[in-house]
Amino acid sequence: MRASALLFLWFREMTEPATKTDLGVSQLKCIGCGRTALPDRFRCETCRDLLEIIFPGWEPAGPYGRSANSLKKLWLSRKSSFEPADQSGVWRFREVLPEIDQEKIITLREGNTPVYELPHCARSAGIQHLYAKHQGMNPTGSFKDTGMTAAASFARAAGYQWVACASTGNTSASMAAYASRGGLRSLVLIPDGKISWGKLSQSLDYGAITVQLKTDFDGCVRVLNEVVERMPVYLLNSVNPYRVEGQKTSAFELLEQRGWEPPDHIIVPGGNLANSSAIGKALGEMKHLGFISRLPKVSVMQAEGANPLVRSVRENGGEKLIPVHAETMATAIRIGNPASWKKALRVIRETGGTVEQVSEVEIALAKAEIGAEGVGCEPASAVTLAGLKKLVKQGFVKPNETVVLVLTGHTLKDADFTLKFHRGDLFDGTTYQAESGSLKRFERSPLVLEPSVDAVIKLLQSAA
Ligand code: F0G
């Protein structure tokens, strides 16, 4: 049987109205016109808008007939289980995910990421309570794993043999790993010379066919969209609604880690704008199901050079996306034409959040401050702290409010950036050179000494 036919059979359940016996059943629905969608599509056949997964089976008694309180207990009890699905910080929450046969799950035990307090960064931003949900502590070093376990598992369950993505580096690393674990072949399209070598090396190591296209991320997406139309290849970019479902669990996990007490603000970096959408979707579902009684404000931060959402909100109230030619050293978010902008905007509006942009120098400073807390992150994640500082100055975030930054990637994802920063040559030859003088006091260049005990002791004494 062809993969698409299998996919159809498997999805058929999703496109039929839920009955009382289908208590967890989900459907694909267009975010624009509201029509339910054909099984193996990523956009609405009628209006071309994105699709999202909804759960008619949750009404009226909750997922699988369970209340919020009973789910909270069930999820916590799974923490002592040795079952792979229970050890996954995504599938532990499977009652709020599209249903799948547990045998088909591809898991690297993703999720289960820590929340760290950041007292020094809090002081620097001018607030009292600042935390980081560190999604860089996932198996391949970024938040992408939480979505990839879901979408790759569904690809395998549907009988696909090939998966593919366009990427700024983290999606490709994650997809390559999950595809290999699941016995799938994978194709990666990345912008030539514009992703960190660490991320590139991951996709090679995990066994993907890795192609560097002589274009940017947006160009890679254009090519891939045509490829998947013509070939039986399952698209694992973040327009894939199963990715969003997996990523959504990071917000369930965060709230569980906070004893189900919502913070006042959650700040997320914005690239293709799927992660902010996923977190917002989870918060809406948690409120609807009675897990929480109020919504945190979700705000999205972009780099000044890759700011299509900020421009769209400022210049036309978010009516229409203004694509930009993206340029930033935070290569993970070097995206000018984000696919999920409407979903992200809906989240910002529904939660009362905002958008802001930050400069290259502000990103570098924030990254160094997060590093100096012993936590670290990749440059794209640091837009959250840089943006928070602006939101505090504007009075949007009050000093006594609790803020959670979503750190999306591990510091080792872009060691080049970090080394250049500490050597003091990150901004050499750029227009930011003058502005970057303010970073000097954060630079810690490696020292070279003779192999002498005295020399090391002298250094220690001078540092004391
Ligand atoms: N932070 C990191 C570390 C990322 O890799 C990305 C996106 C984002 C933030 C933005 O998230 O796209 O959901 O708004 N990286 C994608 C990739 C595009 O291909 O790895 P978003």
mmCIF file of N, CA and C in Angstrom, residues 375-422:
data_model
loop_
_atom_site.group_PDB
_atom_site.id
_atom_site.type_symbol
_atom_site.label_atom_id
_atom_site.label_comp_id
_atom_site.label_asym_id
_atom_site.label_seq_id
_atom_site.Cartn_x
_atom_site.Cartn_y
_atom_site.Cartn_z
ATOM 1 N N VAL A 375 24.597 28.821 33.053
ATOM 2 C CA VAL A 375 23.492 28.194 32.323
ATOM 3 C C VAL A 375 23.814 28.143 30.831
ATOM 4 N N GLY A 376 24.028 29.294 30.233
ATOM 5 C CA GLY A 376 24.421 29.342 28.826
ATOM 6 C C GLY A 376 23.286 29.020 27.866
ATOM 7 N N CYS A 377 23.417 29.532 26.665
ATOM 8 C CA CYS A 377 22.424 29.248 25.621
ATOM 9 C C CYS A 377 23.017 29.690 24.293
ATOM 10 N N GLU A 378 22.348 29.352 23.200
ATOM 11 C CA GLU A 378 22.842 29.828 21.912
ATOM 12 C C GLU A 378 22.310 31.248 21.654
ATOM 13 N N PRO A 379 22.898 31.969 20.681
ATOM 14 C CA PRO A 379 22.533 33.380 20.514
ATOM 15 C C PRO A 379 21.030 33.625 20.340
ATOM 16 N N ALA A 380 20.356 32.790 19.561
ATOM 17 C CA ALA A 380 18.925 33.033 19.309
ATOM 18 C C ALA A 380 18.118 33.033 20.605
ATOM 19 N N SER A 381 18.538 32.220 21.567
ATOM 20 C CA SER A 381 17.796 32.140 22.832
ATOM 21 C C SER A 381 17.966 33.410 23.653
ATOM 22 N N ALA A 382 19.120 34.059 23.467
ATOM 23 C CA ALA A 382 19.436 35.231 24.290
ATOM 24 C C ALA A 382 18.591 36.450 23.926
ATOM 25 N N VAL A 383 17.891 36.425 22.789
ATOM 26 C CA VAL A 383 17.000 37.554 22.466
ATOM 27 C C VAL A 383 15.952 37.722 23.557
ATOM 28 N N THR A 384 15.670 36.636 24.280
ATOM 29 C CA THR A 384 14.625 36.712 25.310
ATOM 30 C C THR A 384 15.042 37.651 26.446
ATOM 31 N N LEU A 385 16.276 37.496 26.928
ATOM 32 C CA LEU A 385 16.740 38.380 28.014
ATOM 33 C C LEU A 385 16.929 39.802 27.492
ATOM 34 N N ALA A 386 17.492 39.917 26.301
ATOM 35 C CA ALA A 386 17.689 41.256 25.726
ATOM 36 C C ALA A 386 16.339 41.959 25.570
ATOM 37 N N GLY A 387 15.348 41.217 25.130
ATOM 38 C CA GLY A 387 14.007 41.793 24.951
ATOM 39 C C GLY A 387 13.360 42.119 26.280
ATOM 40 N N LEU A 388 13.557 41.238 27.262
ATOM 41 C CA LEU A 388 12.974 41.493 28.590
ATOM 42 C C LEU A 388 13.429 42.845 29.125
ATOM 43 N N LYS A 389 14.728 43.135 28.959
ATOM 44 C CA LYS A 389 15.251 44.412 29.473
ATOM 45 C C LYS A 389 14.461 45.573 28.874
ATOM 46 N N LYS A 390 14.162 45.461 27.590
ATOM 47 C CA LYS A 390 13.402 46.536 26.942
ATOM 48 C C LYS A 390 11.976 46.613 27.494
ATOM 49 N N LEU A 391 11.371 45.448 27.698
ATOM 50 C CA LEU A 391 9.978 45.435 28.173
ATOM 51 C C LEU A 391 9.877 45.990 29.597
ATOM 52 N N VAL A 392 10.937 45.794 30.398
ATOM 53 C CA VAL A 392 10.938 46.358 31.753
ATOM 54 C C VAL A 392 11.050 47.879 31.648
ATOM 55 N N LYS A 393 11.950 48.344 30.800
ATOM 56 C CA LYS A 393 12.119 49.804 30.638
ATOM 57 C C LYS A 393 10.822 50.454 30.157
ATOM 58 N N GLN A 394 10.102 49.736 29.284
ATOM 59 C CA GLN A 394 8.851 50.298 28.751
ATOM 60 C C GLN A 394 7.708 50.217 29.766
ATOM 61 N N GLY A 395 7.920 49.498 30.883
ATOM 62 C CA GLY A 395 6.868 49.335 31.887
ATOM 63 C C GLY A 395 5.903 48.207 31.547
ATOM 64 N N PHE A 396 6.152 47.477 30.453
ATOM 65 C CA PHE A 396 5.261 46.369 30.086
ATOM 66 C C PHE A 396 5.421 45.213 31.076
ATOM 67 N N VAL A 397 6.656 44.999 31.526
ATOM 68 C CA VAL A 397 6.912 44.022 32.599
ATOM 69 C C VAL A 397 7.217 44.812 33.860
ATOM 70 N N LYS A 398 6.489 44.515 34.937
ATOM 71 C CA LYS A 398 6.680 45.243 36.206
ATOM 72 C C LYS A 398 7.752 44.531 37.044
ATOM 73 N N PRO A 399 8.495 45.323 37.850
ATOM 74 C CA PRO A 399 9.605 44.735 38.617
ATOM 75 C C PRO A 399 9.205 43.555 39.506
ATOM 76 N N ASN A 400 7.964 43.533 40.000
ATOM 77 C CA ASN A 400 7.584 42.428 40.906
ATOM 78 C C ASN A 400 6.916 41.260 40.171
ATOM 79 N N GLU A 401 6.875 41.315 38.853
ATOM 80 C CA GLU A 401 6.231 40.229 38.110
ATOM 81 C C GLU A 401 7.213 39.074 37.860
ATOM 82 N N THR A 402 6.646 37.883 37.704
ATOM 83 C CA THR A 402 7.471 36.697 37.470
ATOM 84 C C THR A 402 7.551 36.420 35.969
ATOM 85 N N VAL A 403 8.786 36.230 35.508
ATOM 86 C CA VAL A 403 9.011 36.053 34.074
ATOM 87 C C VAL A 403 9.741 34.733 33.830
ATOM 88 N N VAL A 404 9.314 34.019 32.795
ATOM 89 C CA VAL A 404 10.044 32.829 32.347
ATOM 90 C C VAL A 404 10.548 33.077 30.926
ATOM 91 N N LEU A 405 11.856 32.938 30.752
ATOM 92 C CA LEU A 405 12.443 33.006 29.411
ATOM 93 C C LEU A 405 12.512 31.592 28.858
ATOM 94 N N VAL A 406 12.153 31.415 27.604
ATOM 95 C CA VAL A 406 12.312 30.096 26.986
ATOM 96 C C VAL A 406 13.650 30.104 26.243
ATOM 97 N N LEU A 407 14.614 29.357 26.812
ATOM 98 C CA LEU A 407 15.925 29.235 26.161
ATOM 99 C C LEU A 407 15.852 28.019 25.244
ATOM 100 N N THR A 408 16.020 28.273 23.974
ATOM 101 C CA THR A 408 15.666 27.277 22.963
ATOM 102 C C THR A 408 16.822 26.371 22.540
ATOM 103 N N GLY A 409 18.080 26.847 22.720
ATOM 104 C CA GLY A 409 19.211 26.050 22.245
ATOM 105 C C GLY A 409 20.381 26.073 23.223
ATOM 106 N N HIS A 410 21.132 24.983 23.240
ATOM 107 C CA HIS A 410 22.280 24.810 24.134
ATOM 108 C C HIS A 410 23.431 25.729 23.732
ATOM 109 N N THR A 411 24.235 26.124 24.694
ATOM 110 C CA THR A 411 25.354 27.028 24.397
ATOM 111 C C THR A 411 26.361 26.396 23.413
ATOM 112 N N LEU A 412 26.513 25.066 23.425
ATOM 113 C CA LEU A 412 27.480 24.433 22.517
ATOM 114 C C LEU A 412 27.004 24.397 21.062
ATOM 115 N N LYS A 413 25.777 24.789 20.821
ATOM 116 C CA LYS A 413 25.263 24.814 19.447
ATOM 117 C C LYS A 413 26.048 25.789 18.576
ATOM 118 N N ASP A 414 26.557 26.856 19.193
ATOM 119 C CA ASP A 414 27.277 27.844 18.393
ATOM 120 C C ASP A 414 28.512 28.318 19.173
ATOM 121 N N ALA A 415 29.469 27.389 19.329
ATOM 122 C CA ALA A 415 30.667 27.693 20.117
ATOM 123 C C ALA A 415 31.512 28.766 19.428
ATOM 124 N N ASP A 416 31.417 28.857 18.117
ATOM 125 C CA ASP A 416 32.152 29.870 17.363
ATOM 126 C C ASP A 416 31.795 31.278 17.819
ATOM 127 N N PHE A 417 30.496 31.502 17.952
ATOM 128 C CA PHE A 417 29.992 32.805 18.398
ATOM 129 C C PHE A 417 30.574 33.130 19.774
ATOM 130 N N THR A 418 30.536 32.149 20.668
ATOM 131 C CA THR A 418 30.999 32.360 22.045
ATOM 132 C C THR A 418 32.498 32.665 22.072
ATOM 133 N N LEU A 419 33.264 31.897 21.304
ATOM 134 C CA LEU A 419 34.724 32.114 21.296
ATOM 135 C C LEU A 419 35.068 33.490 20.737
ATOM 136 N N LYS A 420 34.399 33.834 19.653
ATOM 137 C CA LYS A 420 34.664 35.157 19.062
ATOM 138 C C LYS A 420 34.305 36.255 20.052
ATOM 139 N N PHE A 421 33.195 36.078 20.741
ATOM 140 C CA PHE A 421 32.776 37.079 21.733
ATOM 141 C C PHE A 421 33.868 37.264 22.785
ATOM 142 N N HIS A 422 34.348 36.145 23.345
ATOM 143 C CA HIS A 422 35.313 36.268 24.446
ATOM 144 C C HIS A 422 36.692 36.688 23.964
#
